[in-house]
Amino acid sequence: MAEFSLNIQKHVKAGLVVSGKFDGSHACLAAATPGGTILVHSPHRQPQNVNFTDDKQPNKRLSWSGELAELQIGTEVKSLCTGRLGEDEREILLVGTITHVLAYHVEDNADVFYKEMSDGANCMIVAKVGWLPHQVVVVGGNCSVTVLDARGTEIFWMVMGGIVTSLAVYDFDGDGENELLTGTTDYEIRVQKEDVMLWETKETAAIVALTDLPNRQFAYAVDNGTIGVYEAGQRLWRVKSKHKVASIGTFDVNGDGVPELITGWSTGKVDARTYNTGEVIFKIQLSSGVAGIVEADYRRTGKPDLVVASVNGEVRGYSAGSATQAPEPGEIVRELLAKKQALQMELRQRSAAGSSLYHGSRLAISLLTKRGAARVALAAGPGLLVHCAIVFAEGVFEGETLVTHPTHPQGELEIALYPAKNDPVDIHVKVYVGPYGADLMQVFEVTRQLPRFCMYELVPRPQQIPEGLLSNGVVADVAERPQRIAIWLNQSLILGEELEVAESGPKAGCIEVWLRGMRDDKVHCFKSNASGKVTIQTDDPTLAGDVIQSLAMYLGVRELNSEATFPAEESRMLDALERVKGLREVDARLQAEAAGGAALLKSIVIRLEDARILENVDDMRRRLTQLKNINGDLIREHEIRLNSHRELAASLKELNVGVQRAARLRGRSQGFVFQVTAYAICLRIYEIAARTFHRMRYFLCIS
């Protein structure tokens, strides 16, 4: 049962609920409304001590009404967080919009700093990262991460491949210092230590929430309703729902001293799971969708409560150990009846006349490449047919599950798979086999892993090599025995026969593999010689980066000399740099024109007011006409600025994707090309960025 409940009688925006001790001791709740207003609820406020609505203090814009205060932002709020900055014990409230970040001191009712953000502030946290000495504000924007100090000064900037939607900090490598965890709209989760990327993975949809857990673990939620937990880079579990996740957090609901993962859903359901297994141990249902979940000592008992807020303003609080759910009337009886029915069904199946037919039956399963797809081939035993097959593969199918039900049962069945990325995929297959017309079937469950490069099939050496392969590619010196490289190829590709290295003759120790990409029908070549020199001939820099990363990870290579050549990619990136430069100049000019138009508009309004006071109708009519014309010009200029901003954002995203591709080839350090180019863009030093891309020769460092 809830320890307390209340209703603030305001609509709250999902995902924008936080708690903070704005006076240093009392926990308050802060939330954003769809209209751009911040609500602050303080159950322990004493109005007689401080009068925030005093007319003698017109600069104070936080207006209190009993326990509830409102802070007008004037634009849509994108992110919200609280935390301590500096030596002050009192926490401050940080509000992020598409244009700026506002740090506000609720207790003093005054701004701490106001920082314009050209990339917006989609998400924010106040945290301590390992490479900086103090608490900082980490802001995730449009393809970038910005770190601000206590005064709002930018002290770190980093480019990302997509729009940053979630942030967290936790100790990934166990060195006692926090690393930065980021989630983006390009489905990727990354762990950064300053300018070095320690780890990355790709999920099946945009990342919407991240939170740290004990024992080097973190939880994540994605836009398609999936939640899960990773530990030191390995996923422990994941579950998927047809509903969307509104908020995730941690709280010890059963009082055992170990926090559980709390998830709030768009349907109003709140559940608690053990973070090691994902088992649900507690759940409640609100009357409307969940807006946020926070941990706060809302009753001043010395122990934190689990505070849940809904989008309709309902707030409930649960204490540790008291959040237990009483079973509904008849629930235990229904569970026992379900078990009884399952046991009766099993008894009928075991006593059926045809059950002995399946004794010793087997199912053959194999992977192959055919007709432009990676395929799973199933073959039933003698006298048996495949009636149905269910395949679960993350990120391969829409909805992650494919059910194949042939019109007529058949002895063999092939299922086509089309993975979109070069990542290994675990596939789980459930196959129903039995004779024709049988009511009783045997179910086989098998698990296989699709190799990383399963969408590339082995082809003979072409008689005429495309010109693009001769001028594009990567040459690396791995200094490894050819046999180990051959083993890696056998594990990374679907091959009919294992690849073997010749031990004698003119091609002793040499490997030459020609591949055809089944996604785009392009030809690629992988070569290596006896001395360990690897050549990747391809015009696809993404594939080259994937091959370099996979090979280096398998061989355990820490440092790798490599030379990459991609003229088309270089030209495209230089064009993007020039577009960004031109759009920046256009944006600056449009801002100056808008400022001039606004000043002129203000002057005309003043003259119009003077004409009204003097009752000069002709002058009023003339000023109104001028006002109408200038207003129309400002609207048109705004549309031009909006289109220019969209084009600039698209160009920056294209540039950032190219930087990410270059970073996967690894520069002098893991982030050399990535960070040098990023800072060049940030500081508008386009010549440095151009030279960085023009060289395209790196000393690779794989970690």
XYZ file of C-alpha atoms in Angstrom:
703
model
C 0.000 0.000 0.000
C 1.095 3.570 -0.664
C 2.492 5.480 2.308
C 1.085 8.725 0.935
C -0.729 10.039 -2.107
C -1.656 13.472 -3.414
C -2.703 15.198 -6.609
C -1.158 18.442 -7.814
C -4.072 19.007 -10.240
C -1.735 19.694 -13.166
C -0.823 17.732 -16.267
C 2.801 16.575 -16.271
C 4.994 15.775 -19.250
C 6.221 12.173 -19.329
C 9.889 11.715 -18.475
C 10.299 15.175 -16.926
C 9.947 14.542 -13.186
C 12.866 15.042 -10.762
C 13.428 15.566 -7.049
C 15.855 17.846 -5.266
C 16.718 19.399 -1.926
C 16.604 23.015 -3.007
C 17.083 24.314 0.548
C 19.656 21.645 1.405
C 17.414 19.527 3.646
C 13.814 19.191 2.398
C 13.021 17.011 -0.617
C 10.864 18.664 -3.266
C 9.324 17.416 -6.480
C 9.839 19.273 -9.768
C 8.042 18.486 -13.016
C 7.447 20.073 -16.411
C 4.062 20.634 -18.011
C 3.291 20.392 -21.740
C 2.862 24.178 -21.807
C 6.443 25.002 -20.813
C 5.926 25.555 -17.077
C 7.985 24.046 -14.268
C 6.009 22.910 -11.214
C 7.760 22.682 -7.843
C 5.950 20.887 -5.022
C 7.298 21.276 -1.483
C 5.226 19.488 1.189
C 7.284 21.039 4.021
C 7.279 24.650 2.896
C 6.298 27.277 5.441
C 4.837 30.276 3.592
C 5.178 32.625 6.549
C 8.976 32.424 6.472
C 9.554 33.478 2.872
C 7.285 35.531 0.652
C 8.223 34.798 -2.929
C 5.350 36.824 -4.362
C 6.434 40.097 -2.806
C 5.782 42.968 -5.217
C 9.002 44.612 -4.037
C 10.967 41.810 -5.737
C 9.781 41.945 -9.357
C 12.844 40.088 -10.670
C 11.763 36.891 -8.940
C 9.638 34.819 -11.281
C 8.912 31.714 -9.179
C 5.409 32.237 -7.790
C 4.185 30.108 -4.891
C 0.617 29.127 -4.126
C 0.591 27.049 -0.973
C 2.843 24.025 -1.458
C 3.025 24.444 -5.242
C 5.116 26.921 -7.227
C 5.236 27.649 -10.943
C 8.227 28.761 -12.996
C 7.366 30.065 -16.452
C 9.951 29.035 -19.061
C 8.083 30.288 -22.119
C 9.092 27.444 -24.434
C 8.865 23.668 -24.564
C 10.942 21.966 -21.891
C 13.056 19.106 -23.268
C 14.986 18.015 -20.173
C 15.046 18.492 -16.425
C 17.514 17.572 -13.681
C 18.726 18.614 -10.235
C 22.048 18.450 -8.438
C 24.751 20.247 -6.504
C 27.254 22.466 -8.273
C 30.113 23.931 -6.293
C 30.360 23.996 -2.502
C 26.736 24.952 -1.830
C 24.769 22.212 -0.051
C 21.597 23.327 -1.793
C 20.700 21.686 -5.067
C 19.801 23.708 -8.127
C 17.215 23.058 -10.812
C 18.409 22.797 -14.421
C 15.966 23.239 -17.289
C 16.866 22.359 -20.875
C 15.082 23.542 -24.017
C 15.837 23.407 -27.738
C 17.806 26.662 -27.456
C 19.312 26.981 -23.972
C 20.019 25.591 -20.511
C 18.773 27.480 -17.455
C 20.259 26.797 -14.012
C 17.820 28.102 -11.405
C 18.150 28.392 -7.642
C 14.691 27.652 -6.281
C 15.488 28.722 -2.713
C 16.979 32.071 -3.796
C 14.464 32.406 -6.632
C 17.209 33.530 -8.993
C 19.136 32.370 -12.044
C 22.498 30.695 -11.495
C 23.444 30.821 -15.174
C 21.848 30.904 -18.604
C 23.673 29.098 -21.401
C 22.637 29.138 -25.047
C 22.917 25.691 -26.661
C 22.970 25.635 -30.449
C 22.459 21.855 -30.413
C 19.655 21.983 -27.842
C 19.419 20.120 -24.533
C 17.513 16.871 -25.061
C 18.782 15.329 -21.821
C 20.877 16.444 -18.842
C 22.497 15.066 -15.713
C 24.545 16.549 -12.883
C 27.321 14.101 -12.097
C 30.997 13.526 -11.357
C 32.944 12.116 -14.293
C 36.353 10.587 -13.789
C 38.417 12.991 -15.872
C 37.088 16.171 -14.192
C 37.648 17.201 -10.550
C 34.176 18.570 -9.699
C 30.491 17.982 -10.291
C 29.485 19.122 -13.772
C 26.420 19.406 -15.968
C 26.427 16.976 -18.899
C 24.102 18.028 -21.724
C 23.084 15.788 -24.607
C 22.080 17.633 -27.757
C 21.780 17.202 -31.489
C 24.709 14.870 -32.298
C 26.852 16.241 -29.474
C 27.595 16.068 -25.749
C 28.553 19.254 -23.893
C 29.935 19.511 -20.357
C 29.355 22.724 -18.373
C 30.923 23.763 -15.080
C 29.200 25.451 -12.128
C 29.264 28.837 -13.911
C 27.849 27.508 -17.177
C 31.190 27.619 -18.989
C 31.715 24.953 -21.619
C 34.704 22.808 -20.612
C 34.238 19.767 -22.846
C 32.513 19.025 -26.144
C 32.212 15.787 -28.058
C 30.491 14.893 -31.310
C 28.106 11.929 -31.496
C 26.620 9.990 -34.393
C 22.974 10.718 -33.540
C 20.727 12.817 -31.334
C 21.613 12.124 -27.694
C 18.477 11.071 -25.813
C 19.787 9.691 -22.496
C 22.815 10.036 -20.232
C 24.224 8.308 -17.156
C 27.559 7.800 -15.400
C 28.951 4.608 -13.894
C 32.241 2.795 -13.396
C 32.511 0.638 -16.510
C 36.121 -0.562 -16.253
C 36.315 -0.927 -12.461
C 39.001 1.730 -11.958
C 37.000 3.598 -9.319
C 36.160 6.509 -11.644
C 32.915 7.166 -13.467
C 32.684 6.915 -17.230
C 30.027 8.618 -19.349
C 27.218 6.453 -20.711
C 25.275 7.825 -23.693
C 22.257 6.618 -25.650
C 21.299 8.029 -29.044
C 18.601 7.860 -31.692
C 20.876 5.763 -33.911
C 20.205 2.837 -31.518
C 23.692 2.935 -29.978
C 24.865 2.870 -26.366
C 28.414 4.083 -25.802
C 30.786 4.305 -22.854
C 33.185 7.259 -23.084
C 36.202 8.125 -20.963
C 36.989 11.669 -22.025
C 37.688 11.365 -25.786
C 38.183 7.580 -25.732
C 35.319 5.212 -26.502
C 35.693 2.172 -24.226
C 32.694 0.188 -25.429
C 29.664 0.423 -27.681
C 26.687 -1.697 -28.638
C 23.650 -1.319 -30.855
C 20.066 -1.981 -29.815
C 16.921 -2.377 -31.897
C 15.450 1.126 -31.461
C 16.279 4.574 -30.123
C 17.533 4.617 -26.532
C 15.103 6.465 -24.253
C 16.535 5.919 -20.754
C 19.701 4.800 -18.954
C 20.411 4.312 -15.264
C 23.360 2.939 -13.330
C 23.142 -0.154 -11.108
C 25.512 -1.729 -8.567
C 28.348 -4.085 -9.558
C 29.294 -2.305 -12.803
C 25.830 -2.796 -14.255
C 23.450 -0.435 -15.997
C 19.862 -0.660 -17.187
C 18.507 0.667 -20.450
C 15.153 1.200 -22.136
C 14.480 1.631 -25.845
C 11.640 3.152 -27.792
C 10.033 -0.157 -28.807
C 9.235 -1.118 -25.200
C 12.355 -3.162 -24.433
C 14.234 -2.941 -21.139
C 17.354 -4.822 -20.108
C 20.550 -4.863 -18.068
C 24.218 -4.996 -19.086
C 27.109 -6.005 -16.851
C 30.647 -5.036 -17.922
C 29.583 -4.971 -21.564
C 27.630 -8.260 -21.502
C 23.843 -8.282 -21.548
C 22.313 -10.187 -18.645
C 18.684 -10.112 -19.743
C 16.090 -8.204 -21.716
C 12.298 -8.192 -21.908
C 10.021 -6.559 -24.427
C 6.554 -5.108 -24.006
C 4.051 -3.708 -26.466
C 3.884 -0.566 -24.318
C 6.406 2.266 -24.106
C 8.713 2.962 -21.193
C 8.179 6.348 -19.541
C 10.861 6.224 -16.842
C 13.299 3.865 -15.132
C 15.058 4.102 -11.780
C 16.231 2.078 -8.794
C 14.749 1.544 -5.337
C 14.813 -1.132 -2.635
C 11.131 -2.063 -2.656
C 11.396 -5.239 -0.537
C 13.788 -3.892 2.087
C 16.534 -6.485 1.534
C 19.242 -3.854 1.127
C 19.592 -4.458 -2.621
C 17.912 -1.990 -4.997
C 15.569 -3.237 -7.690
C 15.025 -1.867 -11.183
C 11.825 0.198 -11.242
C 10.082 0.764 -14.573
C 7.189 3.111 -15.258
C 5.121 2.428 -18.362
C 2.898 4.560 -20.571
C -0.116 2.504 -19.470
C 0.308 3.508 -15.819
C 1.887 0.246 -14.701
C 4.913 0.358 -12.405
C 6.927 -2.809 -11.817
C 10.056 -3.716 -9.880
C 12.510 -6.328 -11.155
C 15.619 -7.898 -9.714
C 18.417 -6.459 -11.805
C 20.286 -9.773 -12.061
C 17.454 -11.842 -13.554
C 14.654 -9.449 -14.507
C 12.103 -11.279 -12.337
C 9.116 -9.104 -11.409
C 8.648 -8.908 -7.637
C 6.285 -5.944 -7.362
C 3.816 -4.059 -9.543
C 1.142 -1.421 -9.179
C -1.264 0.296 -11.549
C -1.956 4.023 -11.761
C -5.065 5.518 -13.305
C -3.014 7.203 -16.068
C 0.390 6.926 -17.693
C 3.529 7.244 -15.593
C 5.330 10.579 -15.906
C 8.333 9.864 -13.696
C 9.887 7.812 -10.895
C 12.199 9.360 -8.300
C 13.712 8.427 -4.949
C 13.231 11.073 -2.264
C 12.754 11.426 1.506
C 9.407 13.092 0.973
C 8.093 12.486 4.514
C 11.336 13.438 6.330
C 11.652 10.037 8.006
C 15.363 9.761 7.313
C 14.761 7.068 4.693
C 13.978 7.632 1.020
C 10.615 6.772 -0.502
C 9.757 5.635 -4.000
C 7.763 8.539 -5.452
C 5.726 7.853 -8.588
C 4.033 10.645 -10.552
C 1.466 10.236 -13.326
C 0.781 12.473 -16.319
C -2.479 13.614 -14.679
C -0.697 14.891 -11.569
C -1.271 11.930 -9.238
C 1.656 11.331 -6.863
C 2.136 8.206 -4.741
C 4.875 7.282 -2.299
C 6.089 3.845 -1.182
C 8.619 3.132 1.540
C 11.292 0.445 1.440
C 9.899 -2.905 2.533
C 6.271 -1.784 2.533
C 5.754 -1.953 -1.213
C 4.217 -5.388 -1.264
C 1.315 -6.371 -3.383
C -1.572 -8.305 -1.883
C -2.948 -10.932 -4.266
C -6.271 -10.157 -5.864
C -9.282 -12.212 -4.727
C -9.251 -15.585 -6.436
C -5.789 -15.093 -7.968
C -4.279 -18.080 -6.117
C -7.213 -20.278 -7.175
C -6.765 -19.240 -10.820
C -3.060 -20.076 -10.687
C -3.784 -23.531 -9.254
C -6.443 -24.195 -11.904
C -4.001 -23.205 -14.645
C -1.406 -25.635 -13.265
C -4.053 -28.368 -13.088
C -5.022 -27.853 -16.728
C -1.367 -27.934 -17.805
C -0.785 -31.223 -15.960
C -3.933 -32.776 -17.438
C -2.832 -31.753 -20.938
C 0.587 -33.314 -20.374
C -1.006 -36.572 -19.191
C -3.211 -36.741 -22.300
C -0.205 -36.156 -24.537
C 1.845 -38.855 -22.842
C -0.988 -41.366 -23.133
C -1.717 -40.569 -26.794
C -1.286 -43.444 -29.260
C 1.184 -41.619 -31.486
C 3.500 -40.398 -28.758
C 5.947 -43.282 -29.324
C 6.427 -42.104 -32.908
C 8.624 -39.233 -31.725
C 10.964 -41.385 -29.653
C 14.515 -40.727 -30.833
C 13.468 -38.211 -33.505
C 15.862 -35.410 -34.375
C 15.875 -32.085 -36.166
C 18.697 -31.002 -38.468
C 19.484 -27.283 -38.624
C 22.120 -25.497 -40.692
C 23.053 -21.991 -41.823
C 23.691 -21.113 -45.459
C 23.701 -18.195 -47.893
C 21.420 -18.412 -50.901
C 19.341 -16.095 -53.082
C 20.476 -12.869 -51.448
C 19.925 -13.798 -47.811
C 21.326 -15.727 -44.896
C 19.071 -18.729 -44.402
C 18.216 -21.181 -41.654
C 17.571 -24.632 -43.125
C 15.435 -27.068 -41.100
C 14.990 -30.773 -41.849
C 12.724 -33.136 -39.887
C 13.474 -36.795 -39.232
C 12.146 -39.750 -41.261
C 8.358 -39.822 -41.468
C 8.001 -36.372 -39.899
C 7.086 -33.000 -41.396
C 7.674 -29.411 -40.308
C 4.290 -27.858 -39.515
C 5.400 -24.533 -38.048
C 8.565 -22.652 -37.104
C 8.974 -19.638 -34.851
C 12.218 -17.660 -35.102
C 13.231 -15.025 -32.577
C 16.133 -12.827 -33.701
C 16.844 -9.426 -32.228
C 16.931 -6.656 -34.816
C 16.301 -8.945 -37.803
C 12.499 -8.915 -38.052
C 10.002 -6.190 -37.355
C 8.765 -7.129 -33.922
C 11.821 -9.416 -33.541
C 9.768 -12.587 -34.153
C 8.855 -14.431 -37.353
C 6.263 -17.217 -37.521
C 6.420 -19.458 -40.602
C 3.448 -21.746 -41.188
C 3.644 -23.613 -44.531
C 0.345 -24.231 -46.305
C 1.292 -27.887 -46.569
C 3.682 -29.426 -44.007
C 7.003 -30.338 -45.559
C 10.083 -32.248 -44.571
C 12.483 -29.345 -45.160
C 12.008 -25.633 -44.590
C 14.233 -22.614 -45.249
C 13.787 -19.282 -43.483
C 15.399 -16.156 -44.970
C 17.142 -13.719 -42.605
C 18.180 -10.171 -43.514
C 20.267 -8.612 -40.699
C 20.650 -4.873 -41.267
C 24.022 -4.523 -39.504
C 27.287 -6.428 -39.373
C 26.764 -7.755 -35.869
C 26.534 -11.321 -34.548
C 22.914 -12.240 -33.843
C 21.613 -15.004 -31.594
C 18.622 -16.725 -33.173
C 16.227 -18.920 -31.213
C 14.138 -21.342 -33.273
C 11.112 -23.313 -32.094
C 10.027 -25.974 -34.598
C 6.817 -28.052 -34.518
C 7.205 -31.417 -36.267
C 4.894 -34.381 -36.714
C 3.290 -36.632 -39.334
C 0.721 -35.285 -41.760
C -2.632 -34.568 -40.079
C -1.303 -35.195 -36.556
C -2.826 -33.408 -33.572
C 0.112 -34.222 -31.318
C 3.441 -32.659 -32.313
C 6.946 -32.592 -30.981
C 8.555 -29.220 -30.349
C 12.275 -28.684 -30.883
C 13.992 -25.597 -29.489
C 17.428 -24.770 -30.875
C 19.742 -21.769 -30.635
C 22.312 -20.687 -33.189
C 24.411 -17.579 -33.733
C 24.548 -15.805 -37.068
C 28.154 -14.797 -37.833
C 28.999 -11.107 -37.932
C 29.383 -11.014 -41.725
C 26.629 -13.470 -42.607
C 25.281 -11.132 -45.312
C 28.441 -11.578 -47.401
C 28.698 -14.716 -49.499
C 31.843 -16.276 -50.920
C 32.221 -15.770 -54.693
C 34.961 -16.647 -57.216
C 37.546 -14.048 -58.142
C 35.939 -11.796 -60.783
C 37.509 -11.775 -64.222
C 37.408 -7.982 -64.280
C 38.045 -6.256 -60.964
C 36.001 -3.048 -60.485
C 38.109 0.110 -60.569
C 36.695 1.234 -57.238
C 38.365 -1.663 -55.434
C 41.810 -0.735 -56.743
C 41.710 2.806 -55.319
C 39.793 2.182 -52.071
C 40.529 0.136 -49.007
C 42.625 -0.391 -45.903
C 46.067 -1.950 -45.523
C 47.024 -3.089 -42.008
C 49.908 -5.000 -40.486
C 48.540 -7.385 -37.851
C 51.760 -9.453 -37.525
C 49.801 -12.641 -36.909
C 49.958 -16.194 -38.263
C 47.707 -16.768 -41.301
C 46.114 -19.770 -39.587
C 44.583 -17.560 -36.894
C 43.263 -15.153 -39.524
C 41.707 -18.131 -41.320
C 40.015 -19.242 -38.096
C 38.573 -15.743 -37.691
C 37.233 -15.842 -41.254
C 35.621 -19.240 -40.642
C 33.870 -17.859 -37.559
C 32.818 -14.570 -39.182
C 31.367 -15.912 -42.453
C 28.912 -18.616 -43.466
C 31.071 -20.989 -45.499
C 30.196 -24.317 -47.041
C 33.686 -25.608 -46.274
C 36.235 -24.344 -43.816
C 38.897 -22.070 -45.240
C 42.386 -23.564 -45.085
C 45.756 -21.912 -45.610
C 48.176 -23.438 -48.093
C 51.385 -24.527 -46.391
C 53.465 -24.977 -49.552
C 53.653 -23.636 -53.064
C 53.691 -20.071 -54.397
C 50.638 -19.092 -52.287
C 51.908 -20.559 -49.028
C 50.580 -18.604 -46.071
C 48.421 -16.382 -48.295
C 44.669 -15.865 -48.056
C 42.481 -14.289 -50.721
C 38.718 -14.210 -50.206
C 36.241 -12.517 -52.538
C 32.870 -11.626 -51.082
C 29.620 -10.282 -52.465
C 27.455 -8.146 -50.224
C 23.890 -9.430 -50.421
C 22.483 -6.076 -49.306
C 23.901 -4.006 -52.190
C 25.405 -6.657 -54.533
C 28.878 -5.067 -54.304
C 32.107 -7.084 -54.444
C 34.793 -6.871 -51.746
C 38.144 -8.570 -51.272
C 40.075 -9.650 -48.181
C 43.741 -10.601 -48.521
C 46.571 -11.492 -46.173
C 50.092 -12.770 -46.714
C 52.466 -14.926 -44.713
C 53.951 -11.926 -42.881
C 50.555 -10.881 -41.468
C 49.828 -7.963 -43.799
C 46.074 -7.607 -44.304
C 44.490 -5.805 -47.255
C 40.786 -4.971 -47.402
C 39.728 -3.822 -50.862
C 36.334 -2.152 -50.589
C 34.666 1.166 -51.320
C 32.552 0.844 -48.159
C 34.324 2.497 -45.181
C 31.703 1.099 -42.798
C 32.546 -2.470 -43.796
C 36.273 -1.710 -43.546
C 35.815 -0.386 -40.013
C 33.734 -3.407 -39.005
C 36.366 -5.805 -40.362
C 39.222 -3.961 -38.624
C 37.352 -3.909 -35.314
C 36.299 -7.561 -35.474
C 39.741 -8.822 -36.513
C 41.573 -6.756 -33.901
C 39.182 -7.887 -31.168
C 39.621 -11.552 -32.104
C 43.420 -11.323 -32.303
C 43.685 -9.196 -29.166
C 45.693 -6.563 -31.030
C 46.324 -3.385 -29.049
C 48.256 -1.332 -31.617
C 47.968 -1.592 -35.361
C 49.688 0.289 -38.191
C 47.185 0.955 -40.936
C 46.696 3.092 -44.025
C 43.198 3.854 -45.316
C 42.220 5.350 -48.680
C 38.653 6.394 -49.500
C 38.676 9.271 -52.030
C 34.888 9.413 -52.414
C 34.385 9.549 -48.647
C 37.043 12.233 -48.351
C 35.383 14.340 -51.050
C 31.963 13.921 -49.464
C 33.244 14.994 -46.060
C 35.020 18.038 -47.476
C 31.804 19.046 -49.254
C 29.913 18.668 -45.984
C 32.484 20.856 -44.230
C 32.061 23.566 -46.840
C 28.279 23.390 -46.525
C 28.520 23.712 -42.760
C 30.827 26.702 -43.121
C 28.450 28.436 -45.527
C 25.385 27.664 -43.434
C 27.087 29.010 -40.305
C 27.740 32.291 -42.094
C 24.163 32.427 -43.379
C 22.847 31.736 -39.884
C 24.941 34.552 -38.402
C 23.698 36.976 -41.067
C 20.068 35.952 -40.547
C 20.411 36.435 -36.799
C 21.755 39.953 -37.337
C 18.886 40.766 -39.705
C 16.352 39.392 -37.233
C 17.831 41.514 -34.446
C 17.630 44.616 -36.656
C 14.035 43.854 -37.600
C 13.078 43.383 -33.956
C 14.642 46.736 -33.024
C 12.795 48.465 -35.869
C 9.556 46.797 -34.827
C 10.002 48.036 -31.271
C 10.619 51.583 -32.517
C 7.471 51.552 -34.669
C 5.368 50.237 -31.776
C 6.579 53.145 -29.625
C 5.759 55.659 -32.365
C 2.359 54.031 -32.845
C 1.658 54.477 -29.149
C 2.712 58.142 -29.385
C 0.347 58.659 -32.328
C -2.476 57.037 -30.375
C -1.902 59.332 -27.408
C -1.851 62.375 -29.735
C -4.961 61.046 -31.537
C -3.158 61.336 -34.884
C -5.233 58.886 -36.932
C -3.267 59.273 -40.176
C 0.036 58.620 -38.426
C -1.510 55.644 -36.632
C -2.695 54.206 -39.947
C 0.766 54.668 -41.464
C 2.490 53.073 -38.461
C 0.087 50.122 -38.500
C 0.845 49.544 -42.186
C 4.576 49.632 -41.444
C 4.031 47.291 -38.521
C 2.155 44.820 -40.721
C 4.859 44.870 -43.405
C 7.713 44.420 -40.944
C 5.846 41.643 -39.169
C 5.409 39.833 -42.495
C 9.112 40.268 -43.237
C 10.020 38.843 -39.832
C 7.785 35.817 -40.399
C 9.401 35.144 -43.773
C 12.879 35.570 -42.288
C 11.938 33.153 -39.531
C 10.900 30.546 -42.100
C 14.199 31.069 -43.919
C 16.117 30.662 -40.666
C 14.146 27.535 -39.848
C 14.929 25.948 -43.218
C 18.570 26.974 -42.893
C 18.739 25.444 -39.430
C 17.264 22.176 -40.688
C 19.776 22.049 -43.530
C 22.598 22.815 -41.105
C 21.449 20.056 -38.747
C 21.302 17.577 -41.636
C 24.799 18.573 -42.801
C 26.199 18.286 -39.280
C 24.645 14.867 -38.887
C 26.155 13.748 -42.185
C 29.501 15.102 -41.046
C 29.213 13.409 -37.667
C 28.422 10.055 -39.276
C 31.535 10.408 -41.415
C 33.599 11.254 -38.353
C 32.248 8.151 -36.636
C 33.263 5.998 -39.596
C 36.756 7.447 -39.553
C 36.960 6.932 -35.791
C 36.240 3.222 -36.223
C 39.467 3.029 -38.199
C 41.110 4.440 -35.056
C 43.532 7.346 -35.165
C 46.701 7.933 -33.141
C 44.627 7.312 -30.095
C 41.203 5.784 -30.127
C 39.615 9.160 -30.735
C 42.257 11.038 -32.757
C 40.352 11.581 -35.998
C 37.103 11.727 -34.076
C 38.115 14.447 -31.635
C 40.460 16.535 -33.815
C 37.766 16.872 -36.461
C 35.046 17.437 -33.866
C 36.909 20.257 -32.172
C 37.787 21.727 -35.547
C 34.088 21.856 -36.398
C 33.252 23.258 -32.979
C 35.852 26.039 -33.290
C 35.112 26.488 -37.015
C 38.728 25.776 -37.945
C 37.740 24.161 -41.216
C 41.278 23.991 -42.575
C 42.358 21.669 -39.738
C 39.333 19.450 -40.315
C 40.007 19.335 -44.044
C 43.627 18.347 -43.505
C 42.540 15.664 -41.047
C 40.292 14.033 -43.638
C 42.754 14.604 -46.474
C 45.511 12.610 -44.813
C 43.385 9.531 -43.986
C 46.529 7.825 -42.668
C 46.328 6.674 -39.103
C 48.228 4.922 -36.399
C 45.476 2.648 -35.144
C 45.005 1.924 -31.481
C 42.372 -0.686 -30.696
C 41.029 -1.019 -27.196
